[in-house]
Each structure stands twice: as structure tokens, then as C-alpha cells.
């Protein structure tokens, strides 16, 4: 089945308002004031410069900031793999403009056609460039598609609110091709797909077998605090354990620089374990949400961009459930 478009026109109902409010809570962030990147805004040029990190493997490393009009939503890592008969794209970026510019960046590297666009999960910075690619190439886990079907419109509206004009013309396009765990050969390139969960209900990691490059999606953040709007931390920790057993040579996290060791996995695990413990102990001690929001992030996580802001968001996302669990165990 080919990709289909969600209706983007406003549903003039309380549902639309409720979903928009939900998105606000999920991806809260403040628009930045004028910045050095302001010049980029006038041309809406993401200046995508693919870096070759292995034979046929390219990455586009986004910033580790929050969404803002200065960065146009380019806070994400995308990548592509050039097989001998076609190109596999991993994540399509935050907007139609990004998707179009990614296509041009790919075309500057190879004349081969894009044969597959993988969405690692349903978050807007990973999927909203889909529209720039042939619908039949769009692929994801079934859970990613259904989450996008349910939440795509609210996530899209929130991106318009946070990044403005960069989003012009962007619509949510659902991936029509269902992916599953295991080997996949496409464009005469062998991939191994890992079906995980924890950052969202459906997270995909992709190993390029020839080069040992692991695209970890948002299961792994590196020197950037993990975001948790759809997180299940227990599942996420299990997913990290699974990825640690993958014999990769280099690792492309969803956010942050490329690594050649498992340090990003260890860092993500350490932060999530601390977050889980902090929320649980706070709830057990009967702290209220305001008291939790005042907690400091330990100095050892000082190298993680956005740590203080993400911790506060995580308290809002996850503390009510921690409080319920503490009540039940009393
Ligand atoms: Zn994400």
C-alpha cells in the first residue's frame, strides 16, 4: 500500500484543541529570539552537508537544541546508505523543505534513486520530510504508522508553532510499507532491523551490515538529554541492552555526534536510570510536582545539552504515573 496523506485542515472541534494542547505539553519549547542563524531563515536553507562516515554511508548531523525558528527544526540526525542499486534513507527530517533539501543532497552524491525511506519512530523531526519522497518508498513499523495516524496532526501543528515559516507546505504523510525485525535486502544492500520500544511504543534501529553502522534512532542520545514525551523507561532500558549486543563498528544516535564505541548507550542508560530513580523516590517521599520541578540535575549530566529543560519536561510527562505507582505500593 502506498503512503496516504492525513487530512490537515482543522477539525473545528474540541478534539483539535485537546490534541493541540497535548502536543504543547509533549513538545514544549520556547521560540528563540533573533540568533546568528537568522540569515539562514530568510532562505530557509538547512545547509545540509552529508558527511561520509563509512563506505556508502552518509549522515546529516543536526543541532542538539530545542525546536526553534532559528534552526527550523533541524535538531535531528538523518542518514542515507548508497547501495549498488538504490539509496536507503534513515529518517526524513522535520519539514517538507528539509526533505526536499535532503533529496538534493543525496542527488549530489549519487544518481541512484531512493528506494526506501525508513522512519525510525513517529516523532515529527524524524518523519515530516516524508512528503518529499515517493510515497511507495516510505516505510516504518506498524506501531509508528498508527501513532502518526493518531497524533500526526497535533505534532504537525506544534511544529508550525515552534518553527514557523520553515514548515510551509508540510503535511504528515504516513509510511505505507510495514517493516519488521530481521534482515532486509534492498538496493542490493543488506540491513538488519531491530524492533524496540521505550522512547516511543515503536522504535526501530537499523544496522548496515556491510559497514557495521548502527542507526539507533532515538533509543540513543549522545551528549544531549533524552526526550521523554512518549517514554516507557523500563522498556527503553531493555532496548539499550539489546543494542549493546549488536556488533556495530559505529553508532549514529538520533541526536548528537556519531560514535565508534558504546559510550552513547552507557550515557543514555545512566541518565534514564537516574531519571527513573529520581521520579520514583520523589513519589515515595510524597513530593509534589512543584518540588520535583525544583530538583537539580546532577553535575555528571552537565555535558548533556538541554538537561535542565528536559528534566523538567520529563517530570511533567512521567511524574503523575510515578505518583500513582507510589500510591499503589503503599
Ligand atoms: Zn524522538
PDB file of C-alpha atoms and ligand atoms in Angstrom:
ATOM      1  CA  UNK A   1       0.000   0.000   0.000  1.00  0.00           C
ATOM      2  CA  UNK A   2       1.322   3.430  -0.807  1.00  0.00           C
ATOM      3  CA  UNK A   3       1.551   6.263   1.693  1.00  0.00           C
ATOM      4  CA  UNK A   4      -1.554   8.285   2.283  1.00  0.00           C
ATOM      5  CA  UNK A   5      -1.996  11.824   3.411  1.00  0.00           C
ATOM      6  CA  UNK A   6      -3.719  12.782   6.590  1.00  0.00           C
ATOM      7  CA  UNK A   7      -6.328  15.488   6.269  1.00  0.00           C
ATOM      8  CA  UNK A   8      -4.582  18.596   7.546  1.00  0.00           C
ATOM      9  CA  UNK A   9      -7.480  21.017   7.645  1.00  0.00           C
ATOM     10  CA  UNK A  10      -8.662  21.999  11.051  1.00  0.00           C
ATOM     11  CA  UNK A  11     -11.158  19.874  12.766  1.00  0.00           C
ATOM     12  CA  UNK A  12     -13.208  22.615  14.372  1.00  0.00           C
ATOM     13  CA  UNK A  13     -13.878  20.571  17.423  1.00  0.00           C
ATOM     14  CA  UNK A  14     -12.749  20.217  20.961  1.00  0.00           C
ATOM     15  CA  UNK A  15     -10.718  17.242  19.800  1.00  0.00           C
ATOM     16  CA  UNK A  16      -8.473  19.506  17.735  1.00  0.00           C
ATOM     17  CA  UNK A  17      -7.972  21.838  20.678  1.00  0.00           C
ATOM     18  CA  UNK A  18      -7.322  18.958  23.020  1.00  0.00           C
ATOM     19  CA  UNK A  19      -4.782  17.372  20.680  1.00  0.00           C
ATOM     20  CA  UNK A  20      -3.046  20.720  20.163  1.00  0.00           C
ATOM     21  CA  UNK A  21      -2.827  21.187  23.928  1.00  0.00           C
ATOM     22  CA  UNK A  22      -1.495  17.681  24.294  1.00  0.00           C
ATOM     23  CA  UNK A  23       1.173  18.434  21.705  1.00  0.00           C
ATOM     24  CA  UNK A  24       2.084  21.605  23.581  1.00  0.00           C
ATOM     25  CA  UNK A  25       2.667  19.576  26.687  1.00  0.00           C
ATOM     26  CA  UNK A  26       4.625  16.979  24.737  1.00  0.00           C
ATOM     27  CA  UNK A  27       6.979  19.197  22.825  1.00  0.00           C
ATOM     28  CA  UNK A  28       7.081  22.343  24.896  1.00  0.00           C
ATOM     29  CA  UNK A  29       9.779  24.731  23.842  1.00  0.00           C
ATOM     30  CA  UNK A  30      10.190  28.429  23.543  1.00  0.00           C
ATOM     31  CA  UNK A  31      10.789  30.136  20.229  1.00  0.00           C
ATOM     32  CA  UNK A  32      14.284  31.565  20.215  1.00  0.00           C
ATOM     33  CA  UNK A  33      14.871  35.271  19.795  1.00  0.00           C
ATOM     34  CA  UNK A  34      16.960  36.524  16.879  1.00  0.00           C
ATOM     35  CA  UNK A  35      20.147  34.492  16.571  1.00  0.00           C
ATOM     36  CA  UNK A  36      23.255  34.115  14.438  1.00  0.00           C
ATOM     37  CA  UNK A  37      21.287  31.639  12.365  1.00  0.00           C
ATOM     38  CA  UNK A  38      18.816  34.368  11.411  1.00  0.00           C
ATOM     39  CA  UNK A  39      20.386  34.709   7.963  1.00  0.00           C
ATOM     40  CA  UNK A  40      19.514  31.093   7.268  1.00  0.00           C
ATOM     41  CA  UNK A  41      15.876  31.819   7.947  1.00  0.00           C
ATOM     42  CA  UNK A  42      15.441  34.178   5.030  1.00  0.00           C
ATOM     43  CA  UNK A  43      16.363  31.471   2.520  1.00  0.00           C
ATOM     44  CA  UNK A  44      15.092  28.547   4.600  1.00  0.00           C
ATOM     45  CA  UNK A  45      18.253  26.684   3.748  1.00  0.00           C
ATOM     46  CA  UNK A  46      19.192  23.958   6.208  1.00  0.00           C
ATOM     47  CA  UNK A  47      22.700  23.839   4.662  1.00  0.00           C
ATOM     48  CA  UNK A  48      22.635  20.072   4.699  1.00  0.00           C
ATOM     49  CA  UNK A  49      26.134  18.711   4.197  1.00  0.00           C
ATOM     50  CA  UNK A  50      26.231  14.905   4.178  1.00  0.00           C
ATOM     51  CA  UNK A  51      29.271  13.506   5.959  1.00  0.00           C
ATOM     52  CA  UNK A  52      30.592  10.198   4.679  1.00  0.00           C
ATOM     53  CA  UNK A  53      31.261   8.014   7.722  1.00  0.00           C
ATOM     54  CA  UNK A  54      31.782   4.661   6.002  1.00  0.00           C
ATOM     55  CA  UNK A  55      31.683   3.144   2.516  1.00  0.00           C
ATOM     56  CA  UNK A  56      28.356   4.337   1.094  1.00  0.00           C
ATOM     57  CA  UNK A  57      27.105   5.637   4.466  1.00  0.00           C
ATOM     58  CA  UNK A  58      26.345   9.327   4.987  1.00  0.00           C
ATOM     59  CA  UNK A  59      24.952  11.261   7.935  1.00  0.00           C
ATOM     60  CA  UNK A  60      23.465  14.707   8.392  1.00  0.00           C
ATOM     61  CA  UNK A  61      24.029  15.754  11.976  1.00  0.00           C
ATOM     62  CA  UNK A  62      21.506  18.229  13.357  1.00  0.00           C
ATOM     63  CA  UNK A  63      21.962  20.586  16.282  1.00  0.00           C
ATOM     64  CA  UNK A  64      21.205  19.464  19.837  1.00  0.00           C
ATOM     65  CA  UNK A  65      18.977  22.472  20.575  1.00  0.00           C
ATOM     66  CA  UNK A  66      15.219  22.625  21.058  1.00  0.00           C
ATOM     67  CA  UNK A  67      12.984  23.298  18.054  1.00  0.00           C
ATOM     68  CA  UNK A  68      13.122  26.996  17.179  1.00  0.00           C
ATOM     69  CA  UNK A  69      12.600  29.420  14.285  1.00  0.00           C
ATOM     70  CA  UNK A  70      16.410  29.755  14.176  1.00  0.00           C
ATOM     71  CA  UNK A  71      17.062  26.069  13.456  1.00  0.00           C
ATOM     72  CA  UNK A  72      13.904  25.267  11.508  1.00  0.00           C
ATOM     73  CA  UNK A  73      13.543  22.021  13.436  1.00  0.00           C
ATOM     74  CA  UNK A  74      16.892  20.653  12.294  1.00  0.00           C
ATOM     75  CA  UNK A  75      17.804  19.175  15.649  1.00  0.00           C
ATOM     76  CA  UNK A  76      17.887  15.611  14.384  1.00  0.00           C
ATOM     77  CA  UNK A  77      20.267  13.203  12.704  1.00  0.00           C
ATOM     78  CA  UNK A  78      19.266  11.777   9.358  1.00  0.00           C
ATOM     79  CA  UNK A  79      21.305   9.476   7.178  1.00  0.00           C
ATOM     80  CA  UNK A  80      21.408   7.589   3.934  1.00  0.00           C
ATOM     81  CA  UNK A  81      23.066   4.450   2.645  1.00  0.00           C
ATOM     82  CA  UNK A  82      24.012   4.108  -1.006  1.00  0.00           C
ATOM     83  CA  UNK A  83      23.550   0.528  -2.178  1.00  0.00           C
ATOM     84  CA  UNK A  84      24.681  -0.577  -5.634  1.00  0.00           C
ATOM     85  CA  UNK A  85      21.101  -0.266  -6.951  1.00  0.00           C
ATOM     86  CA  UNK A  86      19.452   2.355  -4.763  1.00  0.00           C
ATOM     87  CA  UNK A  87      19.539   4.599  -1.741  1.00  0.00           C
ATOM     88  CA  UNK A  88      18.088   3.909   1.694  1.00  0.00           C
ATOM     89  CA  UNK A  89      17.197   6.984   3.754  1.00  0.00           C
ATOM     90  CA  UNK A  90      17.001   6.817   7.536  1.00  0.00           C
ATOM     91  CA  UNK A  91      14.623   9.488   8.837  1.00  0.00           C
ATOM     92  CA  UNK A  92      13.321  12.268   6.634  1.00  0.00           C
ATOM     93  CA  UNK A  93      13.733  15.320   8.878  1.00  0.00           C
ATOM     94  CA  UNK A  94      11.382  17.926  10.356  1.00  0.00           C
ATOM     95  CA  UNK A  95       9.721  19.512   7.312  1.00  0.00           C
ATOM     96  CA  UNK A  96       8.922  19.345   3.610  1.00  0.00           C
ATOM     97  CA  UNK A  97      11.762  21.806   2.965  1.00  0.00           C
ATOM     98  CA  UNK A  98      14.193  19.523   4.825  1.00  0.00           C
ATOM     99  CA  UNK A  99      13.002  16.504   2.842  1.00  0.00           C
ATOM    100  CA  UNK A 100      13.448  18.364  -0.452  1.00  0.00           C
ATOM    101  CA  UNK A 101      16.905  19.578   0.541  1.00  0.00           C
ATOM    102  CA  UNK A 102      17.828  16.068   1.676  1.00  0.00           C
ATOM    103  CA  UNK A 103      16.827  14.714  -1.737  1.00  0.00           C
ATOM    104  CA  UNK A 104      19.055  17.291  -3.405  1.00  0.00           C
ATOM    105  CA  UNK A 105      21.932  16.446  -1.049  1.00  0.00           C
ATOM    106  CA  UNK A 106      21.534  12.763  -1.943  1.00  0.00           C
ATOM    107  CA  UNK A 107      21.413  13.568  -5.664  1.00  0.00           C
ATOM    108  CA  UNK A 108      24.718  15.439  -5.311  1.00  0.00           C
ATOM    109  CA  UNK A 109      26.291  12.208  -4.007  1.00  0.00           C
ATOM    110  CA  UNK A 110      24.701   9.605  -6.295  1.00  0.00           C
ATOM    111  CA  UNK A 111      22.406   9.400  -9.321  1.00  0.00           C
ATOM    112  CA  UNK A 112      20.763   6.269  -7.884  1.00  0.00           C
ATOM    113  CA  UNK A 113      17.093   6.501  -6.886  1.00  0.00           C
ATOM    114  CA  UNK A 114      15.845   6.490  -3.304  1.00  0.00           C
ATOM    115  CA  UNK A 115      14.304   3.035  -2.856  1.00  0.00           C
ATOM    116  CA  UNK A 116      13.393   3.129   0.836  1.00  0.00           C
ATOM    117  CA  UNK A 117      12.772   5.869   3.426  1.00  0.00           C
ATOM    118  CA  UNK A 118      12.738   4.450   6.950  1.00  0.00           C
ATOM    119  CA  UNK A 119      11.028   6.365   9.763  1.00  0.00           C
ATOM    120  CA  UNK A 120      12.703   5.140  12.962  1.00  0.00           C
ATOM    121  CA  UNK A 121       9.729   6.361  15.048  1.00  0.00           C
ATOM    122  CA  UNK A 122       6.824   8.781  14.786  1.00  0.00           C
ATOM    123  CA  UNK A 123       8.330  11.967  16.248  1.00  0.00           C
ATOM    124  CA  UNK A 124       7.980  14.992  13.969  1.00  0.00           C
ATOM    125  CA  UNK A 125      11.689  15.716  13.492  1.00  0.00           C
ATOM    126  CA  UNK A 126      12.115  12.198  12.059  1.00  0.00           C
ATOM    127  CA  UNK A 127       9.110  11.955   9.723  1.00  0.00           C
ATOM    128  CA  UNK A 128       7.897  15.324   8.428  1.00  0.00           C
ATOM    129  CA  UNK A 129      10.233  15.259   5.413  1.00  0.00           C
ATOM    130  CA  UNK A 130       8.354  12.177   4.119  1.00  0.00           C
ATOM    131  CA  UNK A 131       6.306  14.300   1.726  1.00  0.00           C
ATOM    132  CA  UNK A 132       9.420  14.983  -0.399  1.00  0.00           C
ATOM    133  CA  UNK A 133       9.884  11.281  -1.247  1.00  0.00           C
ATOM    134  CA  UNK A 134       7.904   8.887  -3.458  1.00  0.00           C
ATOM    135  CA  UNK A 135       5.036   7.525  -1.322  1.00  0.00           C
ATOM    136  CA  UNK A 136       5.890   3.910  -2.183  1.00  0.00           C
ATOM    137  CA  UNK A 137       9.334   4.303  -0.582  1.00  0.00           C
ATOM    138  CA  UNK A 138       8.019   5.311   2.861  1.00  0.00           C
ATOM    139  CA  UNK A 139       8.402   2.588   5.479  1.00  0.00           C
ATOM    140  CA  UNK A 140       8.097   2.128   9.233  1.00  0.00           C
ATOM    141  CA  UNK A 141       6.956  -0.236  11.938  1.00  0.00           C
ATOM    142  CA  UNK A 142       3.152  -0.650  12.060  1.00  0.00           C
ATOM    143  CA  UNK A 143       3.159   0.979  15.509  1.00  0.00           C
ATOM    144  CA  UNK A 144       4.938   4.030  14.105  1.00  0.00           C
ATOM    145  CA  UNK A 145       2.353   4.376  11.373  1.00  0.00           C
ATOM    146  CA  UNK A 146      -0.580   4.078  13.783  1.00  0.00           C
ATOM    147  CA  UNK A 147       0.950   6.589  16.217  1.00  0.00           C
ATOM    148  CA  UNK A 148       1.422   9.008  13.347  1.00  0.00           C
ATOM    149  CA  UNK A 149      -2.136   8.405  12.237  1.00  0.00           C
ATOM    150  CA  UNK A 150      -3.410   9.306  15.715  1.00  0.00           C
ATOM    151  CA  UNK A 151      -1.027  12.100  16.653  1.00  0.00           C
ATOM    152  CA  UNK A 152       0.389  13.352  13.365  1.00  0.00           C
ATOM    153  CA  UNK A 153      -1.863  16.356  13.049  1.00  0.00           C
ATOM    154  CA  UNK A 154      -1.195  17.622  16.570  1.00  0.00           C
ATOM    155  CA  UNK A 155       2.562  17.075  16.184  1.00  0.00           C
ATOM    156  CA  UNK A 156       2.492  18.925  12.860  1.00  0.00           C
ATOM    157  CA  UNK A 157       0.589  21.886  14.296  1.00  0.00           C
ATOM    158  CA  UNK A 158       3.055  22.081  17.139  1.00  0.00           C
ATOM    159  CA  UNK A 159       5.978  22.188  14.697  1.00  0.00           C
ATOM    160  CA  UNK A 160       4.349  25.084  12.853  1.00  0.00           C
ATOM    161  CA  UNK A 161       4.027  26.861  16.194  1.00  0.00           C
ATOM    162  CA  UNK A 162       7.645  26.210  17.233  1.00  0.00           C
ATOM    163  CA  UNK A 163       9.499  26.788  13.965  1.00  0.00           C
ATOM    164  CA  UNK A 164       7.091  28.881  11.872  1.00  0.00           C
ATOM    165  CA  UNK A 165       7.708  29.538   8.204  1.00  0.00           C
ATOM    166  CA  UNK A 166      10.194  26.681   7.807  1.00  0.00           C
ATOM    167  CA  UNK A 167       7.201  24.345   7.876  1.00  0.00           C
ATOM    168  CA  UNK A 168       5.352  25.942   4.955  1.00  0.00           C
ATOM    169  CA  UNK A 169       3.537  23.349   2.870  1.00  0.00           C
ATOM    170  CA  UNK A 170       4.453  20.489   5.197  1.00  0.00           C
ATOM    171  CA  UNK A 171       1.872  17.759   5.659  1.00  0.00           C
ATOM    172  CA  UNK A 172       2.008  14.495   7.548  1.00  0.00           C
ATOM    173  CA  UNK A 173       2.497  11.625   5.109  1.00  0.00           C
ATOM    174  CA  UNK A 174       2.040   8.148   6.527  1.00  0.00           C
ATOM    175  CA  UNK A 175       4.585   5.430   5.736  1.00  0.00           C
ATOM    176  CA  UNK A 176       2.698   2.730   3.827  1.00  0.00           C
ATOM    177  CA  UNK A 177       5.265  -0.062   3.842  1.00  0.00           C
ATOM    178  CA  UNK A 178       5.378  -2.091   7.055  1.00  0.00           C
ATOM    179  CA  UNK A 179       8.797  -3.118   8.367  1.00  0.00           C
ATOM    180  CA  UNK A 180       9.553  -5.994  10.727  1.00  0.00           C
ATOM    181  CA  UNK A 181      12.512  -7.270  12.711  1.00  0.00           C
ATOM    182  CA  UNK A 182      15.274  -9.133  10.919  1.00  0.00           C
ATOM    183  CA  UNK A 183      17.268  -8.965   7.705  1.00  0.00           C
ATOM    184  CA  UNK A 184      16.160  -6.782   4.811  1.00  0.00           C
ATOM    185  CA  UNK A 185      17.947  -6.530   1.478  1.00  0.00           C
ATOM    186  CA  UNK A 186      17.138  -3.509  -0.642  1.00  0.00           C
ATOM    187  CA  UNK A 187      19.064  -1.568  -3.291  1.00  0.00           C
ATOM    188  CA  UNK A 188      21.453  -4.549  -3.106  1.00  0.00           C
ATOM    189  CA  UNK A 189      22.388  -3.557   0.435  1.00  0.00           C
ATOM    190  CA  UNK A 190      21.868  -5.777   3.472  1.00  0.00           C
ATOM    191  CA  UNK A 191      20.269  -4.287   6.553  1.00  0.00           C
ATOM    192  CA  UNK A 192      19.345  -5.804   9.893  1.00  0.00           C
ATOM    193  CA  UNK A 193      16.322  -4.234  11.604  1.00  0.00           C
ATOM    194  CA  UNK A 194      15.810  -4.195  15.369  1.00  0.00           C
ATOM    195  CA  UNK A 195      12.295  -3.677  16.687  1.00  0.00           C
ATOM    196  CA  UNK A 196      12.486  -1.890  20.019  1.00  0.00           C
ATOM    197  CA  UNK A 197      10.365   0.294  22.278  1.00  0.00           C
ATOM    198  CA  UNK A 198      10.767   2.689  25.151  1.00  0.00           C
ATOM    199  CA  UNK A 199      11.438   6.072  23.576  1.00  0.00           C
ATOM    200  CA  UNK A 200       8.040   5.514  21.941  1.00  0.00           C
ATOM    201  CA  UNK A 201       5.867   2.401  21.622  1.00  0.00           C
ATOM    202  CA  UNK A 202       7.597   1.563  18.333  1.00  0.00           C
ATOM    203  CA  UNK A 203      11.292   2.323  17.831  1.00  0.00           C
ATOM    204  CA  UNK A 204      13.385   0.943  15.020  1.00  0.00           C
ATOM    205  CA  UNK A 205      17.181   0.634  14.866  1.00  0.00           C
ATOM    206  CA  UNK A 206      18.912  -0.144  11.583  1.00  0.00           C
ATOM    207  CA  UNK A 207      22.273  -1.867  11.084  1.00  0.00           C
ATOM    208  CA  UNK A 208      24.059  -1.522   7.748  1.00  0.00           C
ATOM    209  CA  UNK A 209      25.682  -4.954   7.680  1.00  0.00           C
ATOM    210  CA  UNK A 210      28.489  -4.142   5.200  1.00  0.00           C
ATOM    211  CA  UNK A 211      29.953  -1.326   7.300  1.00  0.00           C
ATOM    212  CA  UNK A 212      28.678  -2.157  10.779  1.00  0.00           C
ATOM    213  CA  UNK A 213      26.973   1.218  11.045  1.00  0.00           C
ATOM    214  CA  UNK A 214      24.132   1.218  13.553  1.00  0.00           C
ATOM    215  CA  UNK A 215      21.463   3.879  13.202  1.00  0.00           C
ATOM    216  CA  UNK A 216      19.990   3.749  16.691  1.00  0.00           C
ATOM    217  CA  UNK A 217      17.168   6.257  16.270  1.00  0.00           C
ATOM    218  CA  UNK A 218      16.109   7.973  19.495  1.00  0.00           C
ATOM    219  CA  UNK A 219      16.831   4.929  21.638  1.00  0.00           C
ATOM    220  CA  UNK A 220      20.281   6.526  21.876  1.00  0.00           C
ATOM    221  CA  UNK A 221      21.082  10.170  22.581  1.00  0.00           C
ATOM    222  CA  UNK A 222      24.715  11.304  22.862  1.00  0.00           C
ATOM    223  CA  UNK A 223      25.691  14.394  24.849  1.00  0.00           C
ATOM    224  CA  UNK A 224      22.071  15.522  24.558  1.00  0.00           C
ATOM    225  CA  UNK A 225      19.470  14.860  27.229  1.00  0.00           C
ATOM    226  CA  UNK A 226      16.893  12.251  26.156  1.00  0.00           C
ATOM    227  CA  UNK A 227      13.360  13.475  25.455  1.00  0.00           C
ATOM    228  CA  UNK A 228      10.514  11.541  27.049  1.00  0.00           C
ATOM    229  CA  UNK A 229       7.065  12.628  25.788  1.00  0.00           C
ATOM    230  CA  UNK A 230       6.140   9.027  24.891  1.00  0.00           C
ATOM    231  CA  UNK A 231       8.694   7.208  27.021  1.00  0.00           C
ATOM    232  CA  UNK A 232       8.462   3.968  28.969  1.00  0.00           C
ATOM    233  CA  UNK A 233      11.767   3.981  30.796  1.00  0.00           C
ATOM    234  CA  UNK A 234      11.777   0.282  31.752  1.00  0.00           C
ATOM    235  CA  UNK A 235      11.292  -0.722  28.105  1.00  0.00           C
ATOM    236  CA  UNK A 236      13.834   1.859  26.997  1.00  0.00           C
ATOM    237  CA  UNK A 237      16.489   0.368  29.297  1.00  0.00           C
ATOM    238  CA  UNK A 238      15.784  -3.078  27.806  1.00  0.00           C
ATOM    239  CA  UNK A 239      16.167  -1.636  24.292  1.00  0.00           C
ATOM    240  CA  UNK A 240      19.573  -0.218  25.236  1.00  0.00           C
ATOM    241  CA  UNK A 241      20.616  -3.654  26.483  1.00  0.00           C
ATOM    242  CA  UNK A 242      19.576  -5.148  23.141  1.00  0.00           C
ATOM    243  CA  UNK A 243      21.559  -2.579  21.145  1.00  0.00           C
ATOM    244  CA  UNK A 244      24.608  -3.118  23.278  1.00  0.00           C
ATOM    245  CA  UNK A 245      24.726  -6.708  21.982  1.00  0.00           C
ATOM    246  CA  UNK A 246      24.739  -5.577  18.334  1.00  0.00           C
ATOM    247  CA  UNK A 247      28.262  -5.912  16.889  1.00  0.00           C
ATOM    248  CA  UNK A 248      28.403  -2.400  15.447  1.00  0.00           C
ATOM    249  CA  UNK A 249      31.536  -0.517  14.402  1.00  0.00           C
ATOM    250  CA  UNK A 250      29.998   2.918  14.645  1.00  0.00           C
ATOM    251  CA  UNK A 251      26.831   4.253  16.099  1.00  0.00           C
ATOM    252  CA  UNK A 252      24.632   7.077  14.822  1.00  0.00           C
ATOM    253  CA  UNK A 253      22.418   8.297  17.677  1.00  0.00           C
ATOM    254  CA  UNK A 254      19.101  10.020  16.989  1.00  0.00           C
ATOM    255  CA  UNK A 255      20.574  13.198  18.434  1.00  0.00           C
ATOM    256  CA  UNK A 256      24.252  14.063  18.974  1.00  0.00           C
ATOM    257  CA  UNK A 257      27.501  13.150  17.235  1.00  0.00           C
ATOM    258  CA  UNK A 258      28.490   9.811  15.695  1.00  0.00           C
ATOM    259  CA  UNK A 259      30.451   7.479  17.995  1.00  0.00           C
ATOM    260  CA  UNK A 260      32.725   4.496  17.423  1.00  0.00           C
ATOM    261  CA  UNK A 261      32.070   2.863  20.786  1.00  0.00           C
ATOM    262  CA  UNK A 262      29.156   2.131  23.102  1.00  0.00           C
ATOM    263  CA  UNK A 263      29.621   5.275  25.238  1.00  0.00           C
ATOM    264  CA  UNK A 264      26.371   6.865  23.989  1.00  0.00           C
ATOM    265  CA  UNK A 265      24.455   3.733  25.049  1.00  0.00           C
ATOM    266  CA  UNK A 266      26.055   3.854  28.509  1.00  0.00           C
ATOM    267  CA  UNK A 267      25.314   7.559  28.862  1.00  0.00           C
ATOM    268  CA  UNK A 268      21.676   7.218  27.799  1.00  0.00           C
ATOM    269  CA  UNK A 269      21.232   4.305  30.202  1.00  0.00           C
ATOM    270  CA  UNK A 270      22.861   6.164  33.080  1.00  0.00           C
ATOM    271  CA  UNK A 271      20.659   9.241  32.572  1.00  0.00           C
ATOM    272  CA  UNK A 272      17.439   7.231  32.241  1.00  0.00           C
ATOM    273  CA  UNK A 273      18.243   5.113  35.288  1.00  0.00           C
ATOM    274  CA  UNK A 274      18.852   8.297  37.305  1.00  0.00           C
ATOM    275  CA  UNK A 275      15.624   9.833  35.971  1.00  0.00           C
ATOM    276  CA  UNK A 276      13.583   6.732  36.853  1.00  0.00           C
ATOM    277  CA  UNK A 277      15.057   6.582  40.363  1.00  0.00           C
ATOM    278  CA  UNK A 278      14.571  10.312  40.981  1.00  0.00           C
ATOM    279  CA  UNK A 279      10.920  10.187  39.971  1.00  0.00           C
ATOM    280  CA  UNK A 280      10.254   7.010  41.970  1.00  0.00           C
ATOM    281  CA  UNK A 281      11.969   8.250  45.132  1.00  0.00           C
ATOM    282  CA  UNK A 282      10.287  11.648  44.869  1.00  0.00           C
ATOM    283  CA  UNK A 283       6.900   9.980  44.625  1.00  0.00           C
ATOM    284  CA  UNK A 284       7.694   7.637  47.528  1.00  0.00           C
ATOM    285  CA  UNK A 285       8.623  10.667  49.655  1.00  0.00           C
ATOM    286  CA  UNK A 286       5.359  12.357  48.693  1.00  0.00           C
ATOM    287  CA  UNK A 287       6.959  15.338  46.928  1.00  0.00           C
ATOM    288  CA  UNK A 288       4.548  17.312  44.785  1.00  0.00           C
ATOM    289  CA  UNK A 289       5.125  18.279  41.144  1.00  0.00           C
ATOM    290  CA  UNK A 290       6.454  21.756  42.046  1.00  0.00           C
ATOM    291  CA  UNK A 291       9.005  20.296  44.421  1.00  0.00           C
ATOM    292  CA  UNK A 292      10.074  17.804  41.753  1.00  0.00           C
ATOM    293  CA  UNK A 293      10.462  20.575  39.169  1.00  0.00           C
ATOM    294  CA  UNK A 294      12.886  22.325  41.529  1.00  0.00           C
ATOM    295  CA  UNK A 295      15.254  19.341  41.698  1.00  0.00           C
ATOM    296  CA  UNK A 296      18.697  19.851  40.193  1.00  0.00           C
ATOM    297  CA  UNK A 297      20.198  17.640  37.516  1.00  0.00           C
ATOM    298  CA  UNK A 298      23.440  16.132  38.911  1.00  0.00           C
ATOM    299  CA  UNK A 299      26.716  17.626  37.701  1.00  0.00           C
ATOM    300  CA  UNK A 300      27.693  14.366  35.987  1.00  0.00           C
ATOM    301  CA  UNK A 301      24.982  15.052  33.389  1.00  0.00           C
ATOM    302  CA  UNK A 302      26.283  18.593  32.830  1.00  0.00           C
ATOM    303  CA  UNK A 303      27.707  17.599  29.428  1.00  0.00           C
ATOM    304  CA  UNK A 304      24.234  16.703  28.151  1.00  0.00           C
ATOM    305  CA  UNK A 305      22.761  19.604  26.186  1.00  0.00           C
ATOM    306  CA  UNK A 306      19.303  20.585  27.341  1.00  0.00           C
ATOM    307  CA  UNK A 307      19.492  18.527  30.551  1.00  0.00           C
ATOM    308  CA  UNK A 308      17.762  21.009  32.891  1.00  0.00           C
ATOM    309  CA  UNK A 309      14.906  21.701  30.459  1.00  0.00           C
ATOM    310  CA  UNK A 310      14.422  18.038  29.535  1.00  0.00           C
ATOM    311  CA  UNK A 311      14.365  17.027  33.192  1.00  0.00           C
ATOM    312  CA  UNK A 312      11.509  19.474  33.851  1.00  0.00           C
ATOM    313  CA  UNK A 313       9.617  18.184  30.802  1.00  0.00           C
ATOM    314  CA  UNK A 314      10.180  14.616  31.932  1.00  0.00           C
ATOM    315  CA  UNK A 315       8.743  15.444  35.363  1.00  0.00           C
ATOM    316  CA  UNK A 316       5.624  16.761  33.625  1.00  0.00           C
ATOM    317  CA  UNK A 317       5.421  13.717  31.321  1.00  0.00           C
ATOM    318  CA  UNK A 318       6.253  10.984  33.806  1.00  0.00           C
ATOM    319  CA  UNK A 319       5.695  12.137  37.387  1.00  0.00           C
ATOM    320  CA  UNK A 320       1.924  11.565  37.528  1.00  0.00           C
ATOM    321  CA  UNK A 321       2.463   7.871  36.730  1.00  0.00           C
ATOM    322  CA  UNK A 322       5.278   7.648  39.312  1.00  0.00           C
ATOM    323  CA  UNK A 323       2.902   9.147  41.916  1.00  0.00           C
ATOM    324  CA  UNK A 324       0.185   6.613  41.037  1.00  0.00           C
ATOM    325  CA  UNK A 325       2.683   3.749  41.324  1.00  0.00           C
ATOM    326  CA  UNK A 326       3.841   5.013  44.738  1.00  0.00           C
ATOM    327  CA  UNK A 327       0.243   5.224  45.964  1.00  0.00           C
ATOM    328  CA  UNK A 328      -0.463   1.665  44.829  1.00  0.00           C
ATOM    329  CA  UNK A 329       2.571   0.279  46.643  1.00  0.00           C
ATOM    330  CA  UNK A 330       1.654   1.910  49.965  1.00  0.00           C
TER     331      UNK A 330
HETATM  332 ZN1  LIG B   1      12.115  11.073  19.189  1.00  0.00          ZN
END
